[in-house]
Every structure is written in structure tokens, then in C-alpha cells.
Amino acid sequence: NAGVMQNPRHLVRRRGQEARLRCSPMKGHSHVYWYRQLPEEGLKFMVYLQKENIIDESGMPKERFSAEFPKEGPSILRIQQVVRGDSAAYFCASSPSRSLYNEQFFGPGTRLTVL
Amino acid sequence: EDKVVQSPLSLVVHEGDTVTLNCSYEVTNFRSLLWYKQEKKAPTFLFMLTSSGIEKKSGRLSSILDKKELFSILNITATQTGDSAVYLCAAHNSGGSNYKLTFGKGTLLTVNP
């Protein structure tokens, strides 16, 4: 059973470009979570999605950031018009559906560098 | 605002030593507390604790939760160099459909040979 997959592992963008980060959850998992880890900081929750639905986006910046989890295909975190402050590691996690107590399994992360 | 605080922030020990990592939390609608080990990649799940006073063990690692005092500890006995990593503590809350994890900043453990 493959774990959570993220790609790309490293992404370099210039200021003003768009960044698209992809996450494929573990097989059988329909809950996806995105976290951001800044240098010297802990993981910060961004958004929680189920298939075709955004459940909680309270950790997402109001502008330039969006997330989706379509019926088919991976979840995508999109950052438009990137700025240097967006440089961070972005982790995706997934958990099984219909579980009240369940751990979140993390992917290897995408390290975004904005030049 | 939900908060998780870990201490110490970093720790250097010698192989064979025993270490205790601390995690305190203030989280609304607390559900569970999780420990992860993060090397240079994905955080790897270690434990989930939901009940006070019940120790969870996995080899040389063990953890316990105190829901009255709002803290948890992670113990590692007979440490090895492979235990060197950042150990993350996260509190899991649940309000309605909200399953957000709030993480501490982590404890960087370095085990020297």
C-alpha cells in the first residue's frame, strides 16, 4: 500500500509565478489535509478537504491560495503570484474515511523556493 | 487560539541515555494527542493518545497523556543514533467536521555515539 504521494518534491518559482502542488492520498483515504512548515516553525494547518468539498480552510491565507480535491485525481494546492514569504515546506496528510479517532499519514512534502 | 508547546526545543545526549520529551496543550474540543518523528522527510506517526494514564509502548519508545494537567510525555530509553530527529507533538480537536491538528514547534533530539 503506497503511502501519501506528493509532487514535485522540490519546486523553484520566481516572484509572481504560480505554484501547483499535488497530493495523492493513501489508497482508501478520502480526507486530505495541507500543512505549511516555515523554517524554525512547527507545522501549521492550512486546509482540510474531502472529495469535492472544502471542509475547513481556516488556515489558508485569504488571497492567492486555493485548494481542491476533485472526484478524480490528486488534491492540488495552488499559490498564485508567489512571493518570497511563500517559501516553505508544504506537507499533505490523509486519513481514512468514517473514523472518529484516526492518525494522519504524511507525505514527503514539497519544498517551495521563491526566488 | 489553540496552542501546543514542546520542551525542550533541542536536546543532545549520548547513545544509551534515556530522554523525556514534553508537550503541553491548550486546545478547544480536545480529542487526542499525537506524536510524530520527523527526519529529513515526512513526519512518521508514532503514537495517538486519547485516554489519561494509559501508557502506550513501541519498543524503546513510550508515551502517556494527562488530560487533567493537559500534557503528554514521550520517553525514549537506550537511545541510538538513529533516534536523532525532530519529535513533533500535535493536538487533535474536533468541532463538527473539524479534524485540525495543531502542532508544537518540535524537539530536536541529537544522539551522539
mmCIF file of N, CA, C and O in Angstrom, chain B residues 6-12 21 106-110:
data_model
loop_
_atom_site.group_PDB
_atom_site.id
_atom_site.type_symbol
_atom_site.label_atom_id
_atom_site.label_comp_id
_atom_site.label_asym_id
_atom_site.label_seq_id
_atom_site.Cartn_x
_atom_site.Cartn_y
_atom_site.Cartn_z
ATOM 1 N N GLN B 6 6.153 22.563 23.135
ATOM 2 C CA GLN B 6 7.044 21.440 23.404
ATOM 3 C C GLN B 6 8.325 21.919 24.086
ATOM 4 O O GLN B 6 8.802 23.016 23.816
ATOM 5 N N SER B 7 8.845 21.073 24.944
ATOM 6 C CA SER B 7 10.128 21.384 25.569
ATOM 7 C C SER B 7 10.901 20.099 25.828
ATOM 8 O O SER B 7 10.291 19.031 26.009
ATOM 9 N N PRO B 8 12.233 20.148 25.803
ATOM 10 C CA PRO B 8 12.991 21.311 25.380
ATOM 11 C C PRO B 8 12.912 21.471 23.856
ATOM 12 O O PRO B 8 12.434 20.583 23.163
ATOM 13 N N LEU B 9 13.403 22.588 23.345
ATOM 14 C CA LEU B 9 13.419 22.770 21.894
ATOM 15 C C LEU B 9 14.499 21.915 21.250
ATOM 16 O O LEU B 9 14.349 21.485 20.102
ATOM 17 N N SER B 10 15.587 21.689 21.978
ATOM 18 C CA SER B 10 16.620 20.804 21.458
ATOM 19 C C SER B 10 17.308 20.099 22.627
ATOM 20 O O SER B 10 17.296 20.585 23.758
ATOM 21 N N LEU B 11 17.892 18.965 22.308
ATOM 22 C CA LEU B 11 18.457 18.100 23.331
ATOM 23 C C LEU B 11 19.567 17.284 22.689
ATOM 24 O O LEU B 11 19.372 16.710 21.609
ATOM 25 N N VAL B 12 20.731 17.241 23.354
ATOM 26 C CA VAL B 12 21.853 16.437 22.861
ATOM 27 C C VAL B 12 22.210 15.419 23.932
ATOM 28 O O VAL B 12 22.449 15.791 25.085
ATOM 29 N N LEU B 21 10.679 13.798 26.528
ATOM 30 C CA LEU B 21 10.249 14.979 25.789
ATOM 31 C C LEU B 21 8.861 15.388 26.272
ATOM 32 O O LEU B 21 8.012 14.524 26.525
ATOM 33 N N GLY B 106 8.284 21.362 17.950
ATOM 34 C CA GLY B 106 9.137 20.189 17.887
ATOM 35 C C GLY B 106 10.311 20.248 18.855
ATOM 36 O O GLY B 106 10.719 21.317 19.309
ATOM 37 N N THR B 107 10.832 19.069 19.161
ATOM 38 C CA THR B 107 12.075 18.941 19.929
ATOM 39 C C THR B 107 13.100 18.278 19.033
ATOM 40 O O THR B 107 12.859 17.174 18.533
ATOM 41 N N LEU B 108 14.224 18.962 18.818
ATOM 42 C CA LEU B 108 15.309 18.397 18.018
ATOM 43 C C LEU B 108 16.192 17.552 18.929
ATOM 44 O O LEU B 108 16.860 18.083 19.823
ATOM 45 N N LEU B 109 16.167 16.254 18.719
ATOM 46 C CA LEU B 109 16.975 15.319 19.512
ATOM 47 C C LEU B 109 18.191 14.894 18.699
ATOM 48 O O LEU B 109 18.049 14.433 17.564
ATOM 49 N N THR B 110 19.357 15.059 19.285
ATOM 50 C CA THR B 110 20.591 14.601 18.663
ATOM 51 C C THR B 110 21.221 13.573 19.586
ATOM 52 O O THR B 110 21.477 13.862 20.761
#
